[in-house]
Coordinates of N, CA and C in Angstrom, one line a residue:
X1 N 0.8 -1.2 0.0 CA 0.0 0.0 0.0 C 0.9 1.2 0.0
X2 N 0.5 2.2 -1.1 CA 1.3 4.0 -1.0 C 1.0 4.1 0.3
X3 N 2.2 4.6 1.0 CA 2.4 5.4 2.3 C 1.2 6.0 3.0
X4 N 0.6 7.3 1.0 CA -0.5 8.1 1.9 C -1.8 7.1 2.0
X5 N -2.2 6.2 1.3 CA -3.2 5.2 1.3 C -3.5 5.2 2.3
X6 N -5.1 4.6 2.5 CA -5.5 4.1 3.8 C -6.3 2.7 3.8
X7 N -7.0 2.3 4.5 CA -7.7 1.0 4.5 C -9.0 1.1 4.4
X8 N -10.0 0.8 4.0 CA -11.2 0.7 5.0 C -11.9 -0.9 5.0
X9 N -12.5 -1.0 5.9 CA -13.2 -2.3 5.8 C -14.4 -2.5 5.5
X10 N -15.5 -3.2 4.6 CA -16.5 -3.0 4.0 C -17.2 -4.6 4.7
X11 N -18.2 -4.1 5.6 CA -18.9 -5.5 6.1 C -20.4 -5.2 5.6
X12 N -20.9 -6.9 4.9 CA -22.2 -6.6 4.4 C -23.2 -7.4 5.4
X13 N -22.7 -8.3 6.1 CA -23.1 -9.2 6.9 C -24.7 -9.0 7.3
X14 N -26.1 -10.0 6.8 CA -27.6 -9.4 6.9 C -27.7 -10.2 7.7
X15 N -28.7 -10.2 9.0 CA -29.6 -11.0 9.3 C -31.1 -11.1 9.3
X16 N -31.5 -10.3 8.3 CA -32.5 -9.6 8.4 C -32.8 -9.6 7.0
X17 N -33.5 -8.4 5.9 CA -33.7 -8.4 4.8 C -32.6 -8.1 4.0
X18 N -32.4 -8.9 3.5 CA -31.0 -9.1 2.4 C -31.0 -8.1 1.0
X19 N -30.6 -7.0 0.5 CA -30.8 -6.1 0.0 C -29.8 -6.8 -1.3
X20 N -30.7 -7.1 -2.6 CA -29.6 -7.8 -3.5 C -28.7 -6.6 -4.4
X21 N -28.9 -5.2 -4.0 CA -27.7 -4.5 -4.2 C -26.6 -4.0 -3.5
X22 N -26.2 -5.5 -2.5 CA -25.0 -5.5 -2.0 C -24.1 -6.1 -2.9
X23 N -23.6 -6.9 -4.1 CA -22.8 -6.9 -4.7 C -22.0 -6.0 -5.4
X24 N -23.1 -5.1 -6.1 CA -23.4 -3.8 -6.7 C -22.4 -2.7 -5.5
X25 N -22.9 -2.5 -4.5 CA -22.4 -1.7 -3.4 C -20.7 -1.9 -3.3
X26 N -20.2 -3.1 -3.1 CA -19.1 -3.7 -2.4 C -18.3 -3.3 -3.9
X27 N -18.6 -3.4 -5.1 CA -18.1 -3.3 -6.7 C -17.8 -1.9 -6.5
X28 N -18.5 -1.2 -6.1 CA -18.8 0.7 -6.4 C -17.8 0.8 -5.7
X29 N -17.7 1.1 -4.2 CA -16.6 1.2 -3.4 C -15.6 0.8 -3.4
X30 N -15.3 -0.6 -4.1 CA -14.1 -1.1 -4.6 C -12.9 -0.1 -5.2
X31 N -14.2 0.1 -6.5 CA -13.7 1.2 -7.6 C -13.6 2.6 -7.1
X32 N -14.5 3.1 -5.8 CA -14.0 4.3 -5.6 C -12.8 4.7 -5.1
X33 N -12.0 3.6 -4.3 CA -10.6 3.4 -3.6 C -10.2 3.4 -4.9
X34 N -9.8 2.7 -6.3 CA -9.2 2.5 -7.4 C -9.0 4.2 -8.2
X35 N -10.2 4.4 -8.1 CA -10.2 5.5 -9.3 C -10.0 6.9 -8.3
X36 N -9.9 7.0 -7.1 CA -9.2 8.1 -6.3 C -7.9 7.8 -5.9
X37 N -7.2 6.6 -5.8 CA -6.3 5.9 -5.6 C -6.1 6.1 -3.9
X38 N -7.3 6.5 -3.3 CA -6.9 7.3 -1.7 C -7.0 5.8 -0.8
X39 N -7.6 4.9 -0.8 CA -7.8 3.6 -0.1 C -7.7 2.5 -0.5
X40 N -7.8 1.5 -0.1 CA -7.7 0.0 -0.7 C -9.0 -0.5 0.5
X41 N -9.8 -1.8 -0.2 CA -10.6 -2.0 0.5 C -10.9 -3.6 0.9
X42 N -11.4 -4.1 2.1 CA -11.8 -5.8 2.8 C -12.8 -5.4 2.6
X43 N -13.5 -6.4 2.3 CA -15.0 -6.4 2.4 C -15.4 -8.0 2.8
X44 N -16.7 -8.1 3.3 CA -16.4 -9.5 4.2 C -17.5 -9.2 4.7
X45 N -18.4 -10.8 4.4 CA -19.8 -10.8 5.0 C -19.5 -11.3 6.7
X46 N -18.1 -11.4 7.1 CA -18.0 -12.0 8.6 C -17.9 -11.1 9.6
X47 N -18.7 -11.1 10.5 CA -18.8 -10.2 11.6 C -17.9 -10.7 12.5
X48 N -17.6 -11.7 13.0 CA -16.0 -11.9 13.7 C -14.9 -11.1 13.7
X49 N -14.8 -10.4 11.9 CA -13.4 -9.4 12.0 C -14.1 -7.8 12.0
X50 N -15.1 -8.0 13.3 CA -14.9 -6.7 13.7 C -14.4 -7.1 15.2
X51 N -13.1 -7.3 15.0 CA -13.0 -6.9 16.6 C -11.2 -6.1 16.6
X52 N -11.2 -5.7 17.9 CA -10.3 -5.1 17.9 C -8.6 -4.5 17.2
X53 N -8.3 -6.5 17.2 CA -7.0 -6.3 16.1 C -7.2 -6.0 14.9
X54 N -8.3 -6.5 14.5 CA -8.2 -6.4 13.1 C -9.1 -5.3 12.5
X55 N -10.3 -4.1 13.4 CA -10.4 -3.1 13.3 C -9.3 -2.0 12.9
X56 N -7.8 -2.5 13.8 CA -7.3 -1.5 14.0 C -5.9 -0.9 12.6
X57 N -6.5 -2.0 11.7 CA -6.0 -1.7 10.6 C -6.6 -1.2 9.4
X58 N -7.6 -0.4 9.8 CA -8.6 0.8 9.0 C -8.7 1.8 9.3
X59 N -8.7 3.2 8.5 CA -9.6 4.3 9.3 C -11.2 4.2 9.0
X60 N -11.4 3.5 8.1 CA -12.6 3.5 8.4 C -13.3 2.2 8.0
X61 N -14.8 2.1 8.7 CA -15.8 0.4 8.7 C -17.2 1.3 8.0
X62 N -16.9 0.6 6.9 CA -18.1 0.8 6.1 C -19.3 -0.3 6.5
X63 N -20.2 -0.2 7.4 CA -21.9 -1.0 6.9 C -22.5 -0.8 6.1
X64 N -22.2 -1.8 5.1 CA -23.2 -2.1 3.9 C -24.4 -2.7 3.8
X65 N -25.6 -2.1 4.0 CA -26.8 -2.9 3.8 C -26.7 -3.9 4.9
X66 N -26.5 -3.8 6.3 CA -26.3 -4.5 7.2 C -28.0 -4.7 8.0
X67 N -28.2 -6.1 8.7 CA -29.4 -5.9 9.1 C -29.3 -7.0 9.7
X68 N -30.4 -6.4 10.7 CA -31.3 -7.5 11.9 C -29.8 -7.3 13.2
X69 N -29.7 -8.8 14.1 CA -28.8 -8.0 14.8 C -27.7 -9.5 14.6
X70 N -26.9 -8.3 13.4 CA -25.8 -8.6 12.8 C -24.6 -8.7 13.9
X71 N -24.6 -7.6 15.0 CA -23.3 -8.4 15.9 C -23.7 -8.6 17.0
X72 N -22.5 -9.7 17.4 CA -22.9 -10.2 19.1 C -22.2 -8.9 19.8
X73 N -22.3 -9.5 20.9 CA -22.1 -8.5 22.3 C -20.5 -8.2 22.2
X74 N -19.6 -9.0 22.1 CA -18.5 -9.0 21.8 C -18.2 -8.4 20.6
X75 N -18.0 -8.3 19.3 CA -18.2 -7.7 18.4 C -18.6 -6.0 18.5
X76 N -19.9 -5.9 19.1 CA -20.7 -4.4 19.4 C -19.7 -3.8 20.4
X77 N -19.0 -4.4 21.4 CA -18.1 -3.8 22.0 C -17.0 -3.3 21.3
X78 N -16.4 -4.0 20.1 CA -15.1 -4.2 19.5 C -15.5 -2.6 18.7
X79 N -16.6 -2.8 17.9 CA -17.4 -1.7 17.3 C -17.2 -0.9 18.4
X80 N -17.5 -0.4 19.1 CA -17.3 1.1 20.5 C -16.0 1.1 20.2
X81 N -15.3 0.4 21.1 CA -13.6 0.5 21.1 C -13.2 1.2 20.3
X82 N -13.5 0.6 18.8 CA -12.3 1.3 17.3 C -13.1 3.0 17.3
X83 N -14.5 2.9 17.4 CA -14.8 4.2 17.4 C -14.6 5.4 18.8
X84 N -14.4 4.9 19.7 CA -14.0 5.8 20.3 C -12.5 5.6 20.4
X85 N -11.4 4.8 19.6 CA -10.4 5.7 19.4 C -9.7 6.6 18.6
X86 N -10.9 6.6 17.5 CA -10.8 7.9 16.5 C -11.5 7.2 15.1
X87 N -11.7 6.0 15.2 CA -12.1 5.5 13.6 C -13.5 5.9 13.3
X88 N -13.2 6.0 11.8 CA -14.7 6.7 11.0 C -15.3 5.3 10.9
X89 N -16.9 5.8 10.6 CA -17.3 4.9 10.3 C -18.4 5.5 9.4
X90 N -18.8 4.9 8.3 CA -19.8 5.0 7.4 C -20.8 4.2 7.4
X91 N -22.2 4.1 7.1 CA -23.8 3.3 7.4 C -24.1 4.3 5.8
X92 N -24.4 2.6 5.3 CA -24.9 2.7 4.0 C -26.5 2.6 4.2
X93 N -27.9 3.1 3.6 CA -29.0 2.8 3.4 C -29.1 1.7 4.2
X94 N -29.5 0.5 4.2 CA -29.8 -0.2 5.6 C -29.3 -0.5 6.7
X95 N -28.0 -0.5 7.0 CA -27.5 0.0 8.6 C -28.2 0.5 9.4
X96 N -29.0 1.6 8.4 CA -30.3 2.0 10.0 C -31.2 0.7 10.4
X97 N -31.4 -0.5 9.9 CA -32.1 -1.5 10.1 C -31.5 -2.3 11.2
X98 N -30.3 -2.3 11.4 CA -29.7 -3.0 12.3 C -29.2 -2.8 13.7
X99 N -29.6 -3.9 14.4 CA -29.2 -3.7 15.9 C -30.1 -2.8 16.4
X100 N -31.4 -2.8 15.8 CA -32.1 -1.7 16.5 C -32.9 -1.9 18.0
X101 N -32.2 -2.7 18.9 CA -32.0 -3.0 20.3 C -30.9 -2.1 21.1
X102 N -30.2 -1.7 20.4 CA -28.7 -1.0 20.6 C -28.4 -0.2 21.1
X103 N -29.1 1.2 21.9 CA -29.1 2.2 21.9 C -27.7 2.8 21.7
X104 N -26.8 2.6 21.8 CA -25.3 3.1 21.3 C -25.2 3.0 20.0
X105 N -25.4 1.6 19.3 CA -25.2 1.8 17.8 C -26.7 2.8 16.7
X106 N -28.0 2.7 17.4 CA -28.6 4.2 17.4 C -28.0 5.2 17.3
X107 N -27.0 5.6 18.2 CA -26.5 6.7 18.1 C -25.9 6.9 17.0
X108 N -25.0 5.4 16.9 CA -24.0 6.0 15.9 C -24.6 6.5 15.0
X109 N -25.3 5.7 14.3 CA -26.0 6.0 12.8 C -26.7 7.0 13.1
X110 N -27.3 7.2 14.2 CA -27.9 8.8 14.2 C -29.8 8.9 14.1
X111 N -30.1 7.8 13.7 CA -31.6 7.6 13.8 C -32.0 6.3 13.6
X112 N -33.2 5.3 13.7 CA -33.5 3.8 13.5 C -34.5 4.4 12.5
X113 N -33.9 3.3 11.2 CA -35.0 2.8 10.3 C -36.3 2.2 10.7
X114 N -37.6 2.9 10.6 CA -39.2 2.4 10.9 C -39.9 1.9 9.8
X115 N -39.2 2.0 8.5 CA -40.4 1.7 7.0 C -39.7 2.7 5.8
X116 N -40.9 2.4 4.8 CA -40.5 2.9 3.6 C -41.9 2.5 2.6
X117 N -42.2 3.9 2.2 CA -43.2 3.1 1.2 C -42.6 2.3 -0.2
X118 N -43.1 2.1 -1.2 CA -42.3 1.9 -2.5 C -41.6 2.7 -3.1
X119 N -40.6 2.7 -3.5 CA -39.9 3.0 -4.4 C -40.4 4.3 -5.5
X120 N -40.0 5.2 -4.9 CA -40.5 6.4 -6.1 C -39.4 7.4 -6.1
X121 N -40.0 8.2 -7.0 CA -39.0 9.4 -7.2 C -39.8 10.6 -6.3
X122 N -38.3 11.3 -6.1 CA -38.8 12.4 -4.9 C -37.4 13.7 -4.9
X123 N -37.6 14.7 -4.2 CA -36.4 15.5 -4.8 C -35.8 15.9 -3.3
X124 N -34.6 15.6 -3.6 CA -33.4 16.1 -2.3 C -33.2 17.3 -2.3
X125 N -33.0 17.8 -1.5 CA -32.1 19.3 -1.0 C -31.3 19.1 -0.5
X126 N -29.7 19.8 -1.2 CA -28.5 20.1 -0.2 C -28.9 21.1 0.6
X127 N -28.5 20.9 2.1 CA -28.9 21.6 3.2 C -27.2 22.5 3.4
X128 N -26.3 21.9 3.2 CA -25.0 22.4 3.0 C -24.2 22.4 2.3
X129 N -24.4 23.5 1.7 CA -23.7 23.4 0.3 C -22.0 23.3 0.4
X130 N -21.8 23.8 1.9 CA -20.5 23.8 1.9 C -19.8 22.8 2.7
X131 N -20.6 21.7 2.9 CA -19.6 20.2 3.7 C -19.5 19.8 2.6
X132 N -18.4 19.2 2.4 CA -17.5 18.5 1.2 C -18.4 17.3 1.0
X133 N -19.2 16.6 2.0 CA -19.7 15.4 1.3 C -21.2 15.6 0.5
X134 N -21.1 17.2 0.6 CA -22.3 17.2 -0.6 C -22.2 18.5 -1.5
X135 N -21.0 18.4 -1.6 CA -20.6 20.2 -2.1 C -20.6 20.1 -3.4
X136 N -20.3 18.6 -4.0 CA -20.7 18.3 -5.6 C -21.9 18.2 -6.3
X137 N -23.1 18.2 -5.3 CA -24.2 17.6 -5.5 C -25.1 19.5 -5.8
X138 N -26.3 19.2 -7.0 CA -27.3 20.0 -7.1 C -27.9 20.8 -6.0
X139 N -28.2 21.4 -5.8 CA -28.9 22.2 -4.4 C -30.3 21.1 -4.3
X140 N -31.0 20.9 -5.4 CA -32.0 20.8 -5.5 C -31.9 19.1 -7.0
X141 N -31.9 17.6 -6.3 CA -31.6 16.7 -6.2 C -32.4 16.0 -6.3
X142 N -32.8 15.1 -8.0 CA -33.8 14.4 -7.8 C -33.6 13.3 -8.1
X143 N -34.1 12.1 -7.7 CA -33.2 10.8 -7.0 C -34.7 9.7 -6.9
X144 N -34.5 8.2 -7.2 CA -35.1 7.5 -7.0 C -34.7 6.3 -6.4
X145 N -35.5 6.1 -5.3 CA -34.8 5.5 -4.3 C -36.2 4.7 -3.4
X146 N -35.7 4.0 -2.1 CA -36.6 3.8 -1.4 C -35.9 5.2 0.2
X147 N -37.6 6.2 -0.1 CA -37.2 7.0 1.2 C -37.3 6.1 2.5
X148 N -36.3 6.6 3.5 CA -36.8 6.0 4.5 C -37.2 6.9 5.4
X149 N -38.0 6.0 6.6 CA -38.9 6.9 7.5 C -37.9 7.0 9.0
X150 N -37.4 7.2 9.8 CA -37.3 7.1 11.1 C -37.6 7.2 12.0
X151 N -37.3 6.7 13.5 CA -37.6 6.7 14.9 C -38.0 8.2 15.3
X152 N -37.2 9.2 15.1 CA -36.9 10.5 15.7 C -36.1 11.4 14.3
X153 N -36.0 12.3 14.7 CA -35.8 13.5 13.8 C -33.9 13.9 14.3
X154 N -32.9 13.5 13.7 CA -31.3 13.7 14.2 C -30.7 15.3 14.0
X155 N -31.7 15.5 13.6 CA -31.1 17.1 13.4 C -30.5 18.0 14.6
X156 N -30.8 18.0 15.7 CA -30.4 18.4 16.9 C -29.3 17.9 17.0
X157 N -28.8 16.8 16.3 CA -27.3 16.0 17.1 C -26.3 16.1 16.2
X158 N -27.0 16.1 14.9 CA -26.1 16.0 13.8 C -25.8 17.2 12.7
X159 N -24.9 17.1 11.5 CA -25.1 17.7 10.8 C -25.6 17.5 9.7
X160 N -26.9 17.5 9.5 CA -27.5 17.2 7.9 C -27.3 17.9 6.7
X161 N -27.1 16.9 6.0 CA -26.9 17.3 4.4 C -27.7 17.1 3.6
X162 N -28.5 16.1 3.6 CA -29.8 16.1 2.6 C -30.7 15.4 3.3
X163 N -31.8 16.3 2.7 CA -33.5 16.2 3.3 C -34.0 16.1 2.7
X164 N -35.7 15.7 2.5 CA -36.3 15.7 1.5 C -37.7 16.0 1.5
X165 N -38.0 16.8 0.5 CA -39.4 17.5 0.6 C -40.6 16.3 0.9
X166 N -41.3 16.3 1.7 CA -42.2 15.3 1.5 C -43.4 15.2 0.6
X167 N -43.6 16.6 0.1 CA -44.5 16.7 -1.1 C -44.2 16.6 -2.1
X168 N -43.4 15.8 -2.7 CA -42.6 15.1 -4.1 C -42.7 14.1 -4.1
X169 N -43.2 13.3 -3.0 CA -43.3 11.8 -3.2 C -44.3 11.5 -2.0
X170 N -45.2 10.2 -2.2 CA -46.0 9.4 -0.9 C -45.1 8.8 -0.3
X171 N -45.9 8.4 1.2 CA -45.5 8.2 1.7 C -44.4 8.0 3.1
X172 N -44.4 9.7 3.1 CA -42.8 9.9 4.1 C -43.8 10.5 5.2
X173 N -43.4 10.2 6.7 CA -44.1 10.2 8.0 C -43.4 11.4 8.9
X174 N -42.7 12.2 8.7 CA -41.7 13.0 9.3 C -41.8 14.4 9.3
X175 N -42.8 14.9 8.3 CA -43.2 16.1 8.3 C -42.5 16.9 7.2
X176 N -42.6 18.5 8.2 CA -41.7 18.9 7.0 C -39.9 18.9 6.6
X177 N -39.5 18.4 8.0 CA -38.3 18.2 8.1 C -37.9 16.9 8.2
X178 N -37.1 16.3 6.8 CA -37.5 15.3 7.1 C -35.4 14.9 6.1
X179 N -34.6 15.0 7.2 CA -32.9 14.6 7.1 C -33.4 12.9 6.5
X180 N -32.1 13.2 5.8 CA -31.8 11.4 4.9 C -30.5 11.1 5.1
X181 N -29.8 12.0 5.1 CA -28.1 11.9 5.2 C -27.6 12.8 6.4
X182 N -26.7 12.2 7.0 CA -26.2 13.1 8.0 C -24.5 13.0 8.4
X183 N -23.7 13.8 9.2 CA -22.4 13.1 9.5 C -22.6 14.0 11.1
X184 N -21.9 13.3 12.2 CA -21.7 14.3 13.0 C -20.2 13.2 13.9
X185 N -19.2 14.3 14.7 CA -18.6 13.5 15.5 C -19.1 12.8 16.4
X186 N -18.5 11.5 16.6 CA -19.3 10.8 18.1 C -18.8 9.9 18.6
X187 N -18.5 10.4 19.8 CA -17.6 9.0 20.8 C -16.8 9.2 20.4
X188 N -16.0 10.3 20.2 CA -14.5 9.8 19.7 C -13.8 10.0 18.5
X189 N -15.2 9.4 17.7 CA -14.9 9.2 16.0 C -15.4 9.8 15.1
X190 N -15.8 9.7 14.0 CA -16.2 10.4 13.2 C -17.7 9.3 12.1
X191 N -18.8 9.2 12.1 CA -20.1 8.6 11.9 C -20.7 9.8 10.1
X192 N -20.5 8.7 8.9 CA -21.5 9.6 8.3 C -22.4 8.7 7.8
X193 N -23.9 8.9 7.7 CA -25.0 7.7 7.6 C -25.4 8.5 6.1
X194 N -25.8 7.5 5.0 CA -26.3 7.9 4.1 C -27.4 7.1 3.9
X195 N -28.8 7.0 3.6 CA -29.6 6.4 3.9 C -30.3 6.1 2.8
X196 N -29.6 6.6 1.1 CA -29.6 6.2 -0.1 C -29.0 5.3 -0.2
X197 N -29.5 4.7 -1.6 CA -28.4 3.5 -2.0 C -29.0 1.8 -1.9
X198 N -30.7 1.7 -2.3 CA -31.3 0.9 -2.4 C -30.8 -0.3 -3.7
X199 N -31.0 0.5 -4.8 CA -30.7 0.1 -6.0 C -29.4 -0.1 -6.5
X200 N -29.2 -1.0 -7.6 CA -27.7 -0.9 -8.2 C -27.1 0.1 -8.8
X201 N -28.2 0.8 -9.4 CA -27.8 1.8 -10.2 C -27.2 2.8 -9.4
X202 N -27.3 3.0 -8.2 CA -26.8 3.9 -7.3 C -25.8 4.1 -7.5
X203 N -24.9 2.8 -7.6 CA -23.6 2.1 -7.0 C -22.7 2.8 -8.8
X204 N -23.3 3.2 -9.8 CA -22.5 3.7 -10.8 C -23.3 5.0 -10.9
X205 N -23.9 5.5 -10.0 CA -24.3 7.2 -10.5 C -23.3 7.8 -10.0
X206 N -22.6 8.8 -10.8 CA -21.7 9.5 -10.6 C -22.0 10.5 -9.3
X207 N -23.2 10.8 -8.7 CA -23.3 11.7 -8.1 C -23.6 11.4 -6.7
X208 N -24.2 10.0 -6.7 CA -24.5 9.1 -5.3 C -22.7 8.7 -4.9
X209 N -22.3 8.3 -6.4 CA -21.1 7.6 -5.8 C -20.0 9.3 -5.5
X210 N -19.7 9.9 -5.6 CA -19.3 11.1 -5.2 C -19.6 11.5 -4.3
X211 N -20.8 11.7 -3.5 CA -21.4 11.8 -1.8 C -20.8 10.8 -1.1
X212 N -20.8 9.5 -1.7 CA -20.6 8.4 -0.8 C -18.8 8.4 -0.8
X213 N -18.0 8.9 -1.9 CA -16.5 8.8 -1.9 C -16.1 9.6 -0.4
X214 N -17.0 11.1 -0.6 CA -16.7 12.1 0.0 C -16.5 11.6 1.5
X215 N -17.8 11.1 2.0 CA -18.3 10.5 3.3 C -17.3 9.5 3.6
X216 N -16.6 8.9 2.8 CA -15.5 7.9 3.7 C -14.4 9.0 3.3
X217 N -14.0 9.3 3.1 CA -12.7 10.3 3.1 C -13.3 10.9 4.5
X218 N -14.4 11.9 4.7 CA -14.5 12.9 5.6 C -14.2 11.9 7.1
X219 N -14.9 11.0 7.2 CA -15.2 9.8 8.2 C -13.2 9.4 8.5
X220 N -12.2 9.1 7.7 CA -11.6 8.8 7.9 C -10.6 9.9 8.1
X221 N -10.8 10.9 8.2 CA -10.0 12.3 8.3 C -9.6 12.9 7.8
X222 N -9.6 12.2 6.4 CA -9.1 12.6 4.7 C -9.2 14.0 4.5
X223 N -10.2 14.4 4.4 CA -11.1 15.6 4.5 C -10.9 16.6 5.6

């Protein structure tokens, strides 16, 4: 690995609804380490190598479409550890589904997935035009995806970057403020949740995959 390189580790591991654009996902990210040349990447449906030794050779742990309660107690602890000694970590679209018994891993991701109606199109708003993980993106963002709904509203804790109108699509339970992506420090480390990224096509839009490059760069200190 170049000196400035970094690692991250990519865990898809479900126990819950198995999202068949995790292949798609684990390919995209591959290529985004490749064609920025800034990382190299593990990817690994085994929840065993999240523990401490082997954490500690990443700056950052990408959850990919992770679900149900993907780690044991051991593991969840190993997860705190790396993050409260500085590691990023990134939550892809279903990571909010997971561990939602957790109250700590709640935190991390910043809100729990509740539902989703089907699949439609609907329009985003960059909320900050000036955080780098969405500084490439339209102000005004239109995207077809599955929205999701959540437990609570993370705006208070976090920093949000895209929201979405709920009168552009059925469906959404949250009103008028209604965050989809967010990053904030926590515990230590650095957490950015994107809550896009349903489909495959995601995984080659130039502009999902650009949010999502940004978010592990920012997560891992890059930025």
């Amino acid at each position: 690995m170049a000196p400035d390189k970094f690692a991250v580790f990519v865990l898809s591991k479900t126990a819950g609804y198995r999202h068949e654009s995790i292949p798609a996902g684990i390919d995209g990210v591959s290529q985004l380490g490749l064609s920025s040349n800034a990382f190299t990447v593990d990817a690994s449906e085994d929840a065993s190598r999240i523990n401490v030794e082997n954490l500690s050779k990443y700056a950052a742990v990408v959850f990919l479409q992770t679900s149900g309660d993907f780690l044991n107690k051991q593991q969840l602890t190993a997860l705190q550890a790396y993050v409260r000694g500085g590691g990023g970590f990134v939550g892809i679209h279903c990571a909010a589904a997971g561990m939602t018994t957790e109250p700590w891993y709640g935190e991390l991701i910043g809100a729990v997935f509740t539902g989703h109606p089907e699949p439609q199109h609907g329009v985003l708003t960059v909320e900050d035009k000036k955080h780098v993980i969405v500084s490439g993106l339209p102000r005004k963002w239109e995207w077809f995806d599955e929205w999701y709904n959540f437990d609570s509203n993370p705006r208070a804790k976090v920093d949000v970057l895209l929201s979405i109108n709920e009168d552009t699509y059925k469906g959404g339970n949250m009103g008028e403020d209604h965050p989809l992506a967010w990053c904030r420090e926590f515990d230590g480390g650095r957490s950015f949740y994107t809550s896009l990224g349903h489909f495959d096509e995601a995984y080659k839009d130039p502009k999902f995959m650009d949010h999502l490059l940004n978010g592990i760069l920012w997560a891992a200190r890059r930025l």
